[in-house]
Amino acid sequence: MEASFVAHLQQQHPELMPRHVESRPDLMEATTITALKFSDGVVMVGDRRATIGNRIASSHMEKVFAADSHSLVGVAGVAGIAIDMARLFAVELEHYEKLEGTQLSLLGKANRLAALVRGHLGHAMQGISAVPLFAGVTPGTRDAKIFSYDITGGRFEERNWQSIGSGSPYALTTLKRLWSPEATSHEAIEASLQALIDAADADAGTAGPDPVRELYPVVYVVTGDGVNKIAESVIADLVIGLEGKH
C-alpha cells in the first residue's frame, strides 16, 4: 500500500515528494578577515584558524596575501578554492604589469578579481564557495579602497571597514566602533586585532591571538609607499598592550 501511494504521489504530485538533498562533503574552510582604513591606507588582518565542520583543522593557515606591491587580498570560505583564487589573482596582476609596464588601476584590479570569483559560480551553487576581500592604495597617494564580493562575483566598494568569514558580524561591530579617519597605522592595527579578539569570543570558527602558543594573526599594511607585512614580534607586543587596557 505504501509503495503504491508513493508511486501515485510521484506520478501525480511530484512537487509533494520529499526532496533528497546531497550533503556537501566536509571541506577545510578559512574563517575571519578584516580590512580597516586609516589616514594613509588600509590594514588587513586574518586569523589563523581553519575548520572542517565543527573541528579545528589548522591553527596556522595564512589567508591574507600581497596581491602586488600596492594591494592586498584576504580569503574566506573553502580553503582550497580560496587560496588558489588569491594566488591566481596575484599571478594575473604580475602578468599584466609585465606586459603593460604599469599596474592596473584599483578598480581594474577589483574587477579582475570579480571575474575570478564569478568563474567559481558553479562550485558556489553546490555550496562549495569562497569569497575574497580586496584592498589597495594608488601608488604615491592616499587613495585607499576596500572591496567585498558575493559568490556571484558581485563587487561592492566599502567605505571605511569590512570583514568576511564566520566571525565577521562580531568583528564589524568592533571595527565600526573603533574606526577613525585620523588613525595611524599603529592604531588601525590595534583596532583590527581587537576586532578579531571580539569575534573569537563569540565565534568558534575564529581564533584570536594566542600568546601561550605564540600564534598571532597575519597583519598587512598597504599605503601609497607599498605593502608591508607586520612582524609577529610587533603583533605580540601590541597584543600585550591590548590585554593591559582591559
Short mmCIF file of C-alpha atoms in Angstrom, two decimals:
data_model
loop_
_atom_site.label_atom_id
_atom_site.label_comp_id
_atom_site.label_asym_id
_atom_site.label_seq_id
_atom_site.Cartn_x
_atom_site.Cartn_y
_atom_site.Cartn_z
CA MET A 1 0.00 0.00 0.00
CA GLU A 2 2.79 2.41 0.95
CA ALA A 3 4.69 1.69 -2.24
CA SER A 4 1.63 2.31 -4.43
CA PHE A 5 0.88 5.54 -2.61
CA VAL A 6 4.46 6.72 -3.15
CA ALA A 7 4.22 5.76 -6.82
CA HIS A 8 0.94 7.65 -7.12
CA LEU A 9 2.43 10.70 -5.45
CA GLN A 10 5.47 10.57 -7.71
CA GLN A 11 3.27 10.50 -10.80
CA GLN A 12 0.51 12.90 -9.83
CA HIS A 13 2.13 15.37 -7.42
CA PRO A 14 5.92 15.07 -7.61
CA GLU A 15 6.27 18.50 -6.00
CA LEU A 16 4.97 16.99 -2.74
CA MET A 17 7.68 14.34 -2.58
CA PRO A 18 10.43 14.85 -0.01
CA ARG A 19 13.50 16.13 -1.75
CA HIS A 20 16.75 14.33 -1.32
CA VAL A 21 19.50 16.86 -0.81
CA GLU A 22 23.01 15.56 -1.11
CA SER A 23 25.15 16.73 1.74
CA ARG A 24 28.22 18.75 0.90
CA PRO A 25 31.48 16.97 1.67
CA ASP A 26 33.39 18.18 4.70
CA LEU A 27 35.96 20.67 3.45
CA MET A 28 38.54 22.81 5.15
CA GLU A 29 37.32 26.40 5.45
CA ALA A 30 39.15 29.63 6.11
CA THR A 31 37.41 31.97 8.50
CA THR A 32 37.67 35.63 9.52
CA ILE A 33 39.34 38.52 7.64
CA THR A 34 39.11 42.25 8.42
CA ALA A 35 40.06 45.39 6.48
CA LEU A 36 40.18 48.83 8.06
CA LYS A 37 41.14 52.17 6.53
CA PHE A 38 43.39 54.61 8.37
CA SER A 39 44.79 58.01 7.46
CA ASP A 40 47.36 56.70 4.94
CA GLY A 41 46.00 53.37 3.76
CA VAL A 42 44.44 50.08 4.84
CA VAL A 43 45.21 47.41 7.43
CA MET A 44 44.13 43.86 6.59
CA VAL A 45 44.19 41.14 9.23
CA GLY A 46 43.38 37.43 9.07
CA ASP A 47 43.09 34.92 11.87
CA ARG A 48 45.00 31.65 11.53
CA ARG A 49 42.22 29.10 12.11
CA ALA A 50 40.73 26.76 9.52
CA THR A 51 37.83 24.44 10.31
CA ILE A 52 36.24 21.28 8.96
CA GLY A 53 32.68 21.24 10.21
CA ASN A 54 32.90 21.89 13.93
CA ARG A 55 36.51 20.73 14.17
CA ILE A 56 39.65 22.87 14.11
CA ALA A 57 41.64 21.64 11.11
CA SER A 58 44.55 24.09 11.32
CA SER A 59 45.78 26.85 13.61
CA HIS A 60 48.48 28.05 11.21
CA MET A 61 46.69 28.96 7.97
CA GLU A 62 47.58 32.23 6.25
CA LYS A 63 44.62 33.84 4.49
CA VAL A 64 45.92 37.35 3.73
CA PHE A 65 48.36 37.90 0.87
CA ALA A 66 50.04 40.71 -1.01
CA ALA A 67 48.36 40.71 -4.44
CA ASP A 68 51.02 43.07 -5.77
CA SER A 69 53.15 45.93 -4.47
CA HIS A 70 50.14 48.11 -3.59
CA SER A 71 47.22 45.79 -2.90
CA LEU A 72 46.11 43.00 -0.58
CA VAL A 73 43.68 40.11 -0.82
CA GLY A 74 42.19 38.09 2.03
CA VAL A 75 40.06 34.99 1.55
CA ALA A 76 37.34 33.15 3.44
CA GLY A 77 35.38 30.02 2.60
CA VAL A 78 36.53 26.68 1.21
CA ALA A 79 40.28 26.87 1.69
CA GLY A 80 41.47 25.15 -1.47
CA ILE A 81 39.39 27.34 -3.77
CA ALA A 82 40.09 30.49 -1.72
CA ILE A 83 43.86 30.20 -1.67
CA ASP A 84 44.08 29.18 -5.33
CA MET A 85 41.96 32.22 -6.20
CA ALA A 86 44.30 34.53 -4.28
CA ARG A 87 47.39 33.05 -5.93
CA LEU A 88 45.92 33.19 -9.42
CA PHE A 89 44.89 36.81 -8.84
CA ALA A 90 48.45 37.73 -7.88
CA VAL A 91 49.84 35.97 -10.96
CA GLU A 92 47.40 37.78 -13.24
CA LEU A 93 48.32 41.18 -11.79
CA GLU A 94 52.02 40.40 -12.23
CA HIS A 95 51.43 39.25 -15.81
CA TYR A 96 49.52 42.42 -16.67
CA GLU A 97 52.23 44.63 -15.18
CA LYS A 98 54.95 42.84 -17.15
CA LEU A 99 53.02 43.17 -20.40
CA GLU A 100 51.84 46.76 -19.98
CA GLY A 101 54.68 48.20 -17.91
CA THR A 102 52.22 49.59 -15.36
CA GLN A 103 49.78 48.35 -12.76
CA LEU A 104 46.06 48.06 -13.27
CA SER A 105 44.05 50.74 -11.50
CA LEU A 106 42.49 49.75 -8.19
CA LEU A 107 39.11 49.48 -9.91
CA GLY A 108 40.64 47.38 -12.66
CA LYS A 109 42.14 45.02 -10.10
CA ALA A 110 38.84 44.80 -8.25
CA ASN A 111 37.01 43.98 -11.48
CA ARG A 112 39.53 41.30 -12.40
CA LEU A 113 39.06 39.66 -9.00
CA ALA A 114 35.28 39.78 -9.51
CA ALA A 115 35.72 37.82 -12.74
CA LEU A 116 37.73 35.16 -10.90
CA VAL A 117 35.02 34.83 -8.26
CA ARG A 118 32.35 34.56 -10.98
CA GLY A 119 34.32 31.74 -12.56
CA HIS A 120 33.66 29.61 -9.46
CA LEU A 121 29.88 30.14 -9.53
CA GLY A 122 29.25 26.50 -10.44
CA HIS A 123 31.01 25.36 -7.28
CA ALA A 124 29.28 28.04 -5.23
CA MET A 125 25.85 26.81 -6.31
CA GLN A 126 26.82 23.43 -4.86
CA GLY A 127 27.73 25.04 -1.55
CA ILE A 128 31.47 24.95 -2.22
CA SER A 129 32.27 28.64 -2.20
CA ALA A 130 34.97 31.12 -1.34
CA VAL A 131 34.91 34.91 -1.32
CA PRO A 132 37.75 37.43 -1.18
CA LEU A 133 38.26 40.80 0.45
CA PHE A 134 40.39 43.20 -1.58
CA ALA A 135 42.12 46.42 -0.52
CA GLY A 136 44.69 48.66 -2.11
CA VAL A 137 46.14 52.13 -2.44
CA THR A 138 47.01 54.00 -5.64
CA PRO A 139 50.83 54.27 -5.67
CA GLY A 140 52.17 57.53 -4.29
CA THR A 141 48.78 58.66 -2.96
CA ARG A 142 46.40 58.18 -0.03
CA ASP A 143 43.64 56.94 -2.33
CA ALA A 144 42.71 53.74 -0.46
CA LYS A 145 39.83 51.44 -1.36
CA ILE A 146 38.24 48.30 0.08
CA PHE A 147 36.10 45.92 -1.99
CA SER A 148 33.98 42.97 -0.91
CA TYR A 149 32.32 40.33 -3.12
CA ASP A 150 29.43 37.90 -3.16
CA ILE A 151 29.56 34.39 -4.58
CA THR A 152 28.25 35.54 -7.97
CA GLY A 153 31.18 37.90 -8.47
CA GLY A 154 29.27 40.99 -7.41
CA ARG A 155 31.74 43.73 -6.41
CA PHE A 156 30.97 46.24 -3.67
CA GLU A 157 33.15 49.15 -2.63
CA GLU A 158 33.16 49.62 1.13
CA ARG A 159 33.59 52.97 2.80
CA ASN A 160 35.97 52.50 5.72
CA TRP A 161 35.90 48.93 7.00
CA GLN A 162 34.73 45.41 6.14
CA SER A 163 35.01 41.85 7.39
CA ILE A 164 34.26 38.46 5.84
CA GLY A 165 34.03 34.96 7.25
CA SER A 166 32.19 33.34 10.12
CA GLY A 167 33.29 35.89 12.71
CA SER A 168 32.53 38.92 10.55
CA PRO A 169 29.30 40.06 12.27
CA TYR A 170 31.16 40.44 15.55
CA ALA A 171 34.32 41.90 14.02
CA LEU A 172 32.31 44.50 12.10
CA THR A 173 30.78 45.84 15.31
CA THR A 174 34.22 46.50 16.77
CA LEU A 175 35.64 47.95 13.54
CA LYS A 176 32.73 50.38 13.32
CA ARG A 177 33.22 51.44 16.94
CA LEU A 178 36.99 51.94 16.73
CA TRP A 179 37.46 53.38 13.23
CA SER A 180 38.81 56.91 12.98
CA PRO A 181 39.75 58.83 9.80
CA GLU A 182 42.78 60.26 11.61
CA ALA A 183 44.02 56.89 12.91
CA THR A 184 47.67 55.94 12.44
CA SER A 185 48.64 52.52 11.14
CA HIS A 186 49.53 51.53 14.72
CA GLU A 187 46.04 52.47 15.94
CA ALA A 188 44.37 50.73 12.99
CA ILE A 189 46.31 47.54 13.67
CA GLU A 190 45.26 47.66 17.32
CA ALA A 191 41.62 48.16 16.33
CA SER A 192 41.80 45.26 13.86
CA LEU A 193 43.35 42.94 16.44
CA GLN A 194 40.66 43.90 18.92
CA ALA A 195 38.03 43.10 16.29
CA LEU A 196 39.46 39.59 15.89
CA ILE A 197 39.60 39.12 19.66
CA ASP A 198 35.94 40.12 19.96
CA ALA A 199 35.00 37.84 17.05
CA ALA A 200 36.86 34.91 18.62
CA ASP A 201 34.95 35.42 21.88
CA ALA A 202 31.64 34.87 20.03
CA ASP A 203 32.54 32.62 17.08
CA ALA A 204 34.12 29.18 17.45
CA GLY A 205 35.46 29.36 13.90
CA THR A 206 37.62 32.41 14.62
CA ALA A 207 40.92 32.34 16.50
CA GLY A 208 42.19 35.34 18.38
CA PRO A 209 45.85 35.92 19.27
CA ASP A 210 47.31 33.10 21.38
CA PRO A 211 50.45 34.29 23.22
CA VAL A 212 50.86 30.96 25.04
CA ARG A 213 51.34 29.03 21.78
CA GLU A 214 52.80 32.08 20.01
CA LEU A 215 50.07 32.07 17.37
CA TYR A 216 49.21 35.51 16.04
CA PRO A 217 47.03 36.85 13.21
CA VAL A 218 48.58 37.72 9.87
CA VAL A 219 48.73 41.52 9.57
CA TYR A 220 49.46 43.54 6.42
CA VAL A 221 49.51 47.29 5.92
CA VAL A 222 49.26 48.92 2.49
CA THR A 223 49.92 52.61 1.80
CA GLY A 224 50.94 54.69 -1.20
CA ASP A 225 54.50 53.53 -0.48
CA GLY A 226 53.63 49.86 -0.82
CA VAL A 227 52.76 46.71 1.13
CA ASN A 228 54.29 45.82 4.48
CA LYS A 229 53.80 42.57 6.41
CA ILE A 230 53.96 43.22 10.14
CA ALA A 231 56.38 41.02 12.09
CA GLU A 232 54.94 38.61 14.65
CA SER A 233 57.12 40.14 17.35
CA VAL A 234 55.42 43.50 16.76
CA ILE A 235 51.98 41.90 16.83
CA ALA A 236 52.86 40.11 20.10
CA ASP A 237 53.78 43.45 21.73
CA LEU A 238 50.53 45.02 20.51
CA VAL A 239 48.51 42.11 21.93
CA ILE A 240 50.19 42.55 25.32
CA GLY A 241 49.29 46.23 25.17
CA LEU A 242 45.66 45.43 24.39
CA GLU A 243 45.49 42.98 27.29
CA GLY A 244 46.83 45.71 29.56
CA LYS A 245 43.96 48.00 28.59
CA HIS A 246 41.31 45.54 29.77
#
